[in-house]
Tab-separated table of C-alpha atoms in Angstrom:
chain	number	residue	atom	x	y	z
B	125	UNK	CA	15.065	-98.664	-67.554
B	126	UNK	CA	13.111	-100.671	-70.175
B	127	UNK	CA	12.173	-98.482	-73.270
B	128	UNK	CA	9.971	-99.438	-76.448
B	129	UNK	CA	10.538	-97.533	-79.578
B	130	UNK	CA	8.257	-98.188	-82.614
B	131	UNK	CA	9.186	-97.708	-86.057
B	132	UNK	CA	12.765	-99.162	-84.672
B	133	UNK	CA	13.140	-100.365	-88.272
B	134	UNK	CA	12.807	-96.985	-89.479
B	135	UNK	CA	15.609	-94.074	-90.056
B	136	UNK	CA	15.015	-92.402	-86.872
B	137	UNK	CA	13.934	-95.442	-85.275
B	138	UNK	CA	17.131	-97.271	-85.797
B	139	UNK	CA	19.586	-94.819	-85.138
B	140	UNK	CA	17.848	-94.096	-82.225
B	141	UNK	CA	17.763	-97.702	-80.736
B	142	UNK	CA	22.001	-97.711	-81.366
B	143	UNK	CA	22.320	-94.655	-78.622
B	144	UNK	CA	20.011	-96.276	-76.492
B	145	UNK	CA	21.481	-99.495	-76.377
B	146	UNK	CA	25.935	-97.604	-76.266
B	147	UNK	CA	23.712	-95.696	-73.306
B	148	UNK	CA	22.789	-99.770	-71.783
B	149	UNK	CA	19.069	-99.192	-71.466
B	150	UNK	CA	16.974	-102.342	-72.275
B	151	UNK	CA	15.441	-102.144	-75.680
B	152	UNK	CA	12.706	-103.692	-77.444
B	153	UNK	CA	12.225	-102.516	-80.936
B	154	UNK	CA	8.672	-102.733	-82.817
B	155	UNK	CA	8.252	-102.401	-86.825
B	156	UNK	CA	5.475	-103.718	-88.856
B	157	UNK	CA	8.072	-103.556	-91.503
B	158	UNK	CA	5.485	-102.325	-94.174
B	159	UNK	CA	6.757	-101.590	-98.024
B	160	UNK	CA	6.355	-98.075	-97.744
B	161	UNK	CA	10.179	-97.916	-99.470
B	162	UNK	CA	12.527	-100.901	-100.488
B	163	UNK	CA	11.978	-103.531	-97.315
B	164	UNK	CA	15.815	-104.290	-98.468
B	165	UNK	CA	17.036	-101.271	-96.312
B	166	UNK	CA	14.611	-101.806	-93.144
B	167	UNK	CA	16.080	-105.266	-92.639
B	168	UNK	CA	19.584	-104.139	-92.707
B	169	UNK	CA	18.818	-101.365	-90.340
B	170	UNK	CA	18.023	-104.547	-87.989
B	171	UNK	CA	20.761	-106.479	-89.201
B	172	UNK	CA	23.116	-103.866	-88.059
B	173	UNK	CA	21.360	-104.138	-84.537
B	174	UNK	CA	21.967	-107.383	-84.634
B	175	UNK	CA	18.598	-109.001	-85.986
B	176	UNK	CA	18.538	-111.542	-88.695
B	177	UNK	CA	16.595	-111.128	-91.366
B	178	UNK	CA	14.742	-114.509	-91.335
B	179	UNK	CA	13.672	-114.252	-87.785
B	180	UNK	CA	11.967	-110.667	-88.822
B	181	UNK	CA	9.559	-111.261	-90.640
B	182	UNK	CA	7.868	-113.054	-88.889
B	183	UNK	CA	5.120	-111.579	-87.412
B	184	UNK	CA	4.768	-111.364	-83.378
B	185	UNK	CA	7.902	-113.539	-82.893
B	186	UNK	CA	10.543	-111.933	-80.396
B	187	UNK	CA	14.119	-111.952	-81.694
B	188	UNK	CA	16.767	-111.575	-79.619
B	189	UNK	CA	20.039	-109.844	-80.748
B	190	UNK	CA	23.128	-112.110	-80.309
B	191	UNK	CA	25.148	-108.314	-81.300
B	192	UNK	CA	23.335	-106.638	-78.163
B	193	UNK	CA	22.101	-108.476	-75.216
B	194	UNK	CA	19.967	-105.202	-74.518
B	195	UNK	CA	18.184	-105.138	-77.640
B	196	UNK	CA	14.972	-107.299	-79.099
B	197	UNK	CA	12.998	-106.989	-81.511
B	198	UNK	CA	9.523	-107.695	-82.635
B	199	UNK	CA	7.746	-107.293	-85.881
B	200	UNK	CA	3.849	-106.206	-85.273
B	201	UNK	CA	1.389	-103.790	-86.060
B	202	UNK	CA	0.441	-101.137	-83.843
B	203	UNK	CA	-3.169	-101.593	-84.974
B	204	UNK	CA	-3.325	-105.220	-83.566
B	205	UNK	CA	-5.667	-104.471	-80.286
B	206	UNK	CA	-4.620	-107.744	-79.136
B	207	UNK	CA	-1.183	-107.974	-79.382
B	208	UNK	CA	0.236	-105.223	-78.272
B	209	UNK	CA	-1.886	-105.014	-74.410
B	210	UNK	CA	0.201	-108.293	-74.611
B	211	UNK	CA	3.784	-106.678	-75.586
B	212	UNK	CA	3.182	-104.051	-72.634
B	213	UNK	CA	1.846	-107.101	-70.133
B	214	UNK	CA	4.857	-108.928	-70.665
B	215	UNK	CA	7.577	-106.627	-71.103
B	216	UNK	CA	6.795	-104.003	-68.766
B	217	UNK	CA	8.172	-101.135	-70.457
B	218	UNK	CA	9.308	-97.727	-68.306
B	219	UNK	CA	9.403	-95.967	-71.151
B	220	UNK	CA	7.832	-95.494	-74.893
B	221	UNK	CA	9.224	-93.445	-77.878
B	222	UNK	CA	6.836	-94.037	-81.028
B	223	UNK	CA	8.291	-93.263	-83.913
B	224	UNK	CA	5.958	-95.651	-86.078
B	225	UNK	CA	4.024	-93.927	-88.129
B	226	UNK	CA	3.244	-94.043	-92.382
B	227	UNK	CA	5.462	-91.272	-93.381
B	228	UNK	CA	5.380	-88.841	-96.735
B	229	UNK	CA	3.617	-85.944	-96.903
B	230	UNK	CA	2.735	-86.474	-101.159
B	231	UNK	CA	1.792	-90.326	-100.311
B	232	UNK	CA	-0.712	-89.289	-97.878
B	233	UNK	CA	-2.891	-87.745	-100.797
B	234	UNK	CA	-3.222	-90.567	-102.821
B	235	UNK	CA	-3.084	-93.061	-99.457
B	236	UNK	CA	-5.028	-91.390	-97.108
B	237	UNK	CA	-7.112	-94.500	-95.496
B	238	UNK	CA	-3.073	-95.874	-94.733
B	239	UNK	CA	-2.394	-92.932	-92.804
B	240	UNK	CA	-5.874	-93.354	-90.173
B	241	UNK	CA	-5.235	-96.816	-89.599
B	242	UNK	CA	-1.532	-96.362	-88.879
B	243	UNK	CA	-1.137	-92.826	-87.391
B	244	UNK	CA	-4.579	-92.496	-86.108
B	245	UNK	CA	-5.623	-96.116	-84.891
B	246	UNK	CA	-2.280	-97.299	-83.842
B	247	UNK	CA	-1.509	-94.789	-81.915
B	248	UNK	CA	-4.669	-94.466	-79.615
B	249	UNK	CA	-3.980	-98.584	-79.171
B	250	UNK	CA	-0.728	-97.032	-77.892
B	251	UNK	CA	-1.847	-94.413	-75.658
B	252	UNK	CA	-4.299	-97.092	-74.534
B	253	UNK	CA	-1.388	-99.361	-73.334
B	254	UNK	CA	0.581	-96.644	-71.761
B	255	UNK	CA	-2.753	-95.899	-69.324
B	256	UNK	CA	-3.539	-99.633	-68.893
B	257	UNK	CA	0.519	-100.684	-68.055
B	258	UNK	CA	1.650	-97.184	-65.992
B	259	UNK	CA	3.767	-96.023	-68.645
B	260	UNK	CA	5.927	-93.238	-66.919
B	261	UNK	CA	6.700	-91.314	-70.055
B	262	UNK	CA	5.539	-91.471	-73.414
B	263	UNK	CA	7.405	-89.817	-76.521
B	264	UNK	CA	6.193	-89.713	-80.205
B	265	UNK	CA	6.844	-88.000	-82.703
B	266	UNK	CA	5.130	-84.866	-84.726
B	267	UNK	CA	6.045	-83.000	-87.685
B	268	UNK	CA	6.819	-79.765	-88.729
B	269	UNK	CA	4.155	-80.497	-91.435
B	270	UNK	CA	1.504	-79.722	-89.149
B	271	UNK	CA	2.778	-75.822	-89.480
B	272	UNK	CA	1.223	-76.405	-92.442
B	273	UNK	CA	0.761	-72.779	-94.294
B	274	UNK	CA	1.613	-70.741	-91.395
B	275	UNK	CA	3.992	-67.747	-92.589
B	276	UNK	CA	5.371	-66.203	-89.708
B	277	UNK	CA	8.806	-67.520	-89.423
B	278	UNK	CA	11.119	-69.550	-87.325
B	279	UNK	CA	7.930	-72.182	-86.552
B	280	UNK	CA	7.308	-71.953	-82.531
B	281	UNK	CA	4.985	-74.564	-80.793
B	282	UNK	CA	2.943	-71.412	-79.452
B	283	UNK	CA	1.906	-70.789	-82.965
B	284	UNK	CA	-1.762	-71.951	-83.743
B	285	UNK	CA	-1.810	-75.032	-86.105
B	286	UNK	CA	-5.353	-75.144	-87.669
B	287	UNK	CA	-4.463	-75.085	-91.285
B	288	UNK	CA	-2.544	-78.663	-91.876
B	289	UNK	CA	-2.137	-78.928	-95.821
B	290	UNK	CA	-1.942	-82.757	-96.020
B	291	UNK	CA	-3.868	-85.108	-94.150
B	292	UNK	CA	-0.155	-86.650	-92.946
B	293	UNK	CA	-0.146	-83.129	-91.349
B	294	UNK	CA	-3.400	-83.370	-90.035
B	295	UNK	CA	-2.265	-87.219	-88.501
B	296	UNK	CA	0.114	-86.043	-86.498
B	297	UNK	CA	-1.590	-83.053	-85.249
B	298	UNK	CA	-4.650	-85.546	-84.390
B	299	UNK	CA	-1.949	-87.409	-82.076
B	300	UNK	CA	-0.967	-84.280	-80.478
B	301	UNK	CA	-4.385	-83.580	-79.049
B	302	UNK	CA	-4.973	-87.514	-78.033
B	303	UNK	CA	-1.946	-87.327	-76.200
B	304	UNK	CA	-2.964	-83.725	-74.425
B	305	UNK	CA	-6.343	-85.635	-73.294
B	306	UNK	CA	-4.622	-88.804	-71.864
B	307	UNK	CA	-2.197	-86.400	-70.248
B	308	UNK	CA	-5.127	-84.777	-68.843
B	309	UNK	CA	-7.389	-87.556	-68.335
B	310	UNK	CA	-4.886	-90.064	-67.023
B	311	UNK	CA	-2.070	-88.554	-65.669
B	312	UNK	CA	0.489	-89.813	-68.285
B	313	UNK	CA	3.658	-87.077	-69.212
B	314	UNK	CA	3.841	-87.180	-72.568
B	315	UNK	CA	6.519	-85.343	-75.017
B	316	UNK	CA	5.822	-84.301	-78.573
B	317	UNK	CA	8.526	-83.736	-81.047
B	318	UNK	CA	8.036	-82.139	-84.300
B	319	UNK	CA	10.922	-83.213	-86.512
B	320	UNK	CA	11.743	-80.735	-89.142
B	321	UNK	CA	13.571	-82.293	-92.069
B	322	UNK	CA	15.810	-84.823	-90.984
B	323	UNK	CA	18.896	-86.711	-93.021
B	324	UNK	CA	21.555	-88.670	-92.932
B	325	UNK	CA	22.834	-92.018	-93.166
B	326	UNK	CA	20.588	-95.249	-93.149
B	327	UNK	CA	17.671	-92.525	-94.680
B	328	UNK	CA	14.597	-93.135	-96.307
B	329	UNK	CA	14.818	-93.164	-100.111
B	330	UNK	CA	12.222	-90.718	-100.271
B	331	UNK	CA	14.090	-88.064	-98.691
B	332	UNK	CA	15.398	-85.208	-100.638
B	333	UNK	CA	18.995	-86.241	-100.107
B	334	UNK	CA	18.319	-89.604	-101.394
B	335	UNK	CA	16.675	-88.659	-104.022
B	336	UNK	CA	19.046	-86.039	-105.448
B	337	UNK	CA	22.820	-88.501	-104.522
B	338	UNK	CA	20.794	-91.230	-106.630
B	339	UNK	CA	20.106	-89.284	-109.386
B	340	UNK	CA	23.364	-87.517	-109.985
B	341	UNK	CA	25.272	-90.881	-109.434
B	342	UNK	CA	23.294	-92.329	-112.043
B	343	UNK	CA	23.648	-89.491	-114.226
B	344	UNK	CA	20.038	-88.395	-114.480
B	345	UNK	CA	18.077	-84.742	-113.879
B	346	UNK	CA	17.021	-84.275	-110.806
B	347	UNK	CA	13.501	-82.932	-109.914
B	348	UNK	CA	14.027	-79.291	-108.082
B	349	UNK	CA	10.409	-77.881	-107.213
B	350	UNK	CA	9.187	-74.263	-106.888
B	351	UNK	CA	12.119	-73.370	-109.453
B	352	UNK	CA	14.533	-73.979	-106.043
B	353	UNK	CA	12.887	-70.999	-104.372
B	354	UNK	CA	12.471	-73.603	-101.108
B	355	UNK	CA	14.224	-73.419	-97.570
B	356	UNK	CA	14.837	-76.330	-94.902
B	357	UNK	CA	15.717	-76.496	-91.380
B	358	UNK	CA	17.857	-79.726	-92.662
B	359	UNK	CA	18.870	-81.490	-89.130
B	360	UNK	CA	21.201	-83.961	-89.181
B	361	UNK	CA	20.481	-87.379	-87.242
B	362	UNK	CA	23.087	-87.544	-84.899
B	363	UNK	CA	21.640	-84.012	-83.852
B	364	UNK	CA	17.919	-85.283	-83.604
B	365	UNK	CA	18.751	-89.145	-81.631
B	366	UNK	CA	20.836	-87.185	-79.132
B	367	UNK	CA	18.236	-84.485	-78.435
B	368	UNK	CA	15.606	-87.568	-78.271
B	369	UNK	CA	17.894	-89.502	-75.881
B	370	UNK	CA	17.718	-86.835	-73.705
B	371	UNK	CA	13.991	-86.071	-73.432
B	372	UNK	CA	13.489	-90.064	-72.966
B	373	UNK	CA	15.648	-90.341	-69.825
B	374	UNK	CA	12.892	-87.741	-68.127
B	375	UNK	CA	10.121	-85.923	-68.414
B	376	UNK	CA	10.282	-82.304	-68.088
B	377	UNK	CA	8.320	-82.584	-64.873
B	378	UNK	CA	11.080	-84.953	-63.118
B	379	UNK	CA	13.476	-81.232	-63.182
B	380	UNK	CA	10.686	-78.875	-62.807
B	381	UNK	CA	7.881	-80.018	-61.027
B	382	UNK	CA	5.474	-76.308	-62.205
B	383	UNK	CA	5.870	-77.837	-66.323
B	384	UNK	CA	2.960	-79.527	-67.896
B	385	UNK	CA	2.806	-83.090	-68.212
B	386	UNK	CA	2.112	-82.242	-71.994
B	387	UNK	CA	4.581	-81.075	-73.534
B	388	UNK	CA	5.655	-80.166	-77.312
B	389	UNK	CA	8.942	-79.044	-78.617
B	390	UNK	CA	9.944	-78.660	-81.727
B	391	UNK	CA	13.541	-80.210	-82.339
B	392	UNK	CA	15.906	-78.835	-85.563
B	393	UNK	CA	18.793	-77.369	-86.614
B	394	UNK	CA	17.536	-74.264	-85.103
B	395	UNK	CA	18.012	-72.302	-88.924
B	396	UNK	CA	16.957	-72.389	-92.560
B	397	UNK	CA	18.922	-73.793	-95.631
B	398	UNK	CA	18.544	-72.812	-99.363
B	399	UNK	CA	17.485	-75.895	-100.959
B	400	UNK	CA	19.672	-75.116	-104.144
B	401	UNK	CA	22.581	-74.525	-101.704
B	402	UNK	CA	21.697	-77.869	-99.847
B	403	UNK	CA	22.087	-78.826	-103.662
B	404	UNK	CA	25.756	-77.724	-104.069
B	405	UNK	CA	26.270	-79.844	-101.154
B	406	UNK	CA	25.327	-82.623	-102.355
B	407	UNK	CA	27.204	-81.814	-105.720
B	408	UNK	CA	30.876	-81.004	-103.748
B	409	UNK	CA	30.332	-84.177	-101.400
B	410	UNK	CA	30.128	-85.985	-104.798
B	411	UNK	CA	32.366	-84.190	-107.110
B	412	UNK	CA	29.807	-83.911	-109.803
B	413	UNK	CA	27.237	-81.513	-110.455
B	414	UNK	CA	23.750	-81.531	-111.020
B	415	UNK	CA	21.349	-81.723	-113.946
B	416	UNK	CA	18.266	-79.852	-112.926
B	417	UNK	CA	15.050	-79.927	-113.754
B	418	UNK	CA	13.115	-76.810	-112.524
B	419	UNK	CA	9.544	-78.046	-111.176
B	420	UNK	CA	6.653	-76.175	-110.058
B	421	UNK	CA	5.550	-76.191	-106.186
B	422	UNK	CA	3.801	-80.147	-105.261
B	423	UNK	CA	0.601	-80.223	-103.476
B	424	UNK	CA	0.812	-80.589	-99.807
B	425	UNK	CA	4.268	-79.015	-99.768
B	426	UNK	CA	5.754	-75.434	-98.256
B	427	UNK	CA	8.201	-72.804	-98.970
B	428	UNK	CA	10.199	-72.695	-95.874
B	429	UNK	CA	10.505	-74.710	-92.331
B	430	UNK	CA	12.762	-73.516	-89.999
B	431	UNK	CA	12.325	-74.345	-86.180
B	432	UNK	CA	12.211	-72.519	-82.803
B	433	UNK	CA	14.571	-74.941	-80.740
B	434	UNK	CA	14.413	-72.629	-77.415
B	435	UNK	CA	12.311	-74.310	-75.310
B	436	UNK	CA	14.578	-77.800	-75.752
B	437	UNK	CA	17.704	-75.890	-75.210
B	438	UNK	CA	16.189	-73.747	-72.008
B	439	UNK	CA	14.811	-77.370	-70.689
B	440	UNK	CA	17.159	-80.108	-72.117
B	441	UNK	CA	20.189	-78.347	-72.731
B	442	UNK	CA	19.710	-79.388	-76.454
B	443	UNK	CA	22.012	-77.680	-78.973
B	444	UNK	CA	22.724	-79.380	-82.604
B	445	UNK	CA	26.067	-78.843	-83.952
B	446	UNK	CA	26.367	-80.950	-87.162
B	447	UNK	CA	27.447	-78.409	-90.411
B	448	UNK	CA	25.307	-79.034	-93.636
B	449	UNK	CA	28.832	-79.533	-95.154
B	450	UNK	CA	29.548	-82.031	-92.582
B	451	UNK	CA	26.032	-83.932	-92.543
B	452	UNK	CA	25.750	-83.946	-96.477
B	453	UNK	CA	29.439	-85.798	-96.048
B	454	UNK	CA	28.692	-88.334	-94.156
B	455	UNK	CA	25.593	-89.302	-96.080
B	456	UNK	CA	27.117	-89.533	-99.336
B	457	UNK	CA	29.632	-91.345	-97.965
B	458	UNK	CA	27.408	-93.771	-96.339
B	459	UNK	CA	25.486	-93.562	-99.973
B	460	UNK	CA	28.885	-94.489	-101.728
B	461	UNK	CA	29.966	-97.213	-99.879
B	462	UNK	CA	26.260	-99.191	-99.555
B	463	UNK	CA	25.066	-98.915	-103.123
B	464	UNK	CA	28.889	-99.379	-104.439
B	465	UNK	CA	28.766	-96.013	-106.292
């Protein structure tokens, strides 16, 4: 099976592409590689799949990994109407997971026109490709954003979702009803994930995590908002890449022929975590505590997440298992020994 994954130069994205590849499915990896966050960190995301740095940035040019005969890559924009029909024409992919998107919920409000032409425009040139090439299962990811201020908790995807409170929110709500009308319209099974606060190693720097491990290595304040009155369904990546592996070798339908081709899960660690005890994570993992500066709530941003995994466990047998103690570990390990802290 021959599987595409956007945003392979991503967090997600590349972690994902390593279980495909140990799994020996065929990969092709698409980035655009934008500057979003330090470009410094997306090419050695590659470089650990096995793609050199010079041969990625350039544009349209597919690089073959000398690390993984399984795996290429390509660097391209989703928006580009003509080369992508020409990706899917020439590759024939079985399979898409697009996890390209322009992330951050706080960027979007200052950025919104970024967020129509990358999560709006490039992904209806992707569902475009997947009806024109006989895609047999498409997989993208959501957000838990799109809960938006919804207050009845744990989140479940039979929960209405009319009151997004960023338009990153609103995005990836947007691609859940495209992808319910190609479903429809076209026959094309289609899987929506709403990813509820993922971390790790290899994440973005503009992750919470990040963010905090930074700032008490460099012996600054960190920035704790709504006075640390906040809760995440933190979900570590290992947890999230094998759950996503799973839904990519098959539809729903393949196992139970009476499911929808459209479907929606959410996908967590299936509870909530205290941000400030998150925090002493962070703080043991290091061995040095935190300077804290209490902030007020940010626009665009909610109290408390916490996902309703129970349709992926009753249909993919998903159940995440990695400790906060564990997770927060590894990253700050990972932290430690790239920055040479």
């Amino acid at each position: 099976m021959k599987i595409l994954v956007t945003g392979a130069a991503g967090f997600i994205g590349y972690h994902l592409c390593e279980v495909l590849i140990k799994q020996g499915f065929n990969v092709v990896g698409l980035d655009n590689i934008n500057d979003y966050y330090e470009v410094t960190l997306k090419y050695d995301r590659l470089k650990q799949l096995g793609i050199n740095r010079d041969d990625a940035t350039q544009f349209l040019k597919k690089c073959s990994s000398p690390k993984h005969h399984k795996f290429s890559f390509v660097r391209m924009n989703l928006e580009d109407r003509e080369a992508l029909p020409k990706l899917f024409e020439s590759e024939k992919f079985d399979v898409v997971c697009n996890l390209a998107a322009q992330a951050g919920v706080r960027y979007s409000i200052e950025n919104p026109e970024v967020y129509i032409d990358s999560n709006i425009v490039g992904f209806l040139n992707l569902l475009e490709c997947c009806r024109n090439y006989v895609i047999k299962h498409l997989v993208y990811a959501s957000s838990s954003s799109v809960y938006g201020l919804n207050d009845k908790i744990p989140f479940s995807t039979n929960d209405n979702v009319d009151r997004p409170i960023s338009l990153y929110a609103a995005s990836k709500k947007s691609n859940e009803l495209m992808a319910y009308t190609y479903s429809h319209l076209y026959d094309i099974p289609t899987t929506g994930l709403r990813f509820f606060t993922v971390y790790g190693p290899w994440g973005r720097p503009d992750m919470a995590i990040f963010l905090f491990t930074k700032a008490i290595t460099e012996n600054r304040p960190i920035n704790v908002f709504n006075h640390g009155k906040m809760e995440r369904d933190f979900t570590y990546i290992d947890d999230i890449v094998e759950g996503v592996s799973r839904i990519l070798k098959a539809p729903v339908t393949d196992r139970i022929p009476s499911k929808d081709l459209y479907k929606l899960y959410n996908i967590g660690n299936n509870s909530a975590v205290k941000l400030n005890d998150f925090i002493v994570s962070i703080e043991n993992s290091l061995g040095k505590k935190a300077e804290k500066n209490m902030m007020p709530m940010q626009p665009g941003d909610v109290v408390k997440t916490w996902a309703d995994v129970g349709d992926l466990i009753q249909d993919y047998h998903y159940r995440p298992n990695t400790p906060i103690k564990k997770g927060v570990g590894q990253f700050v390990d990972w932290f430690k020994e790239y920055y040479n802290v």
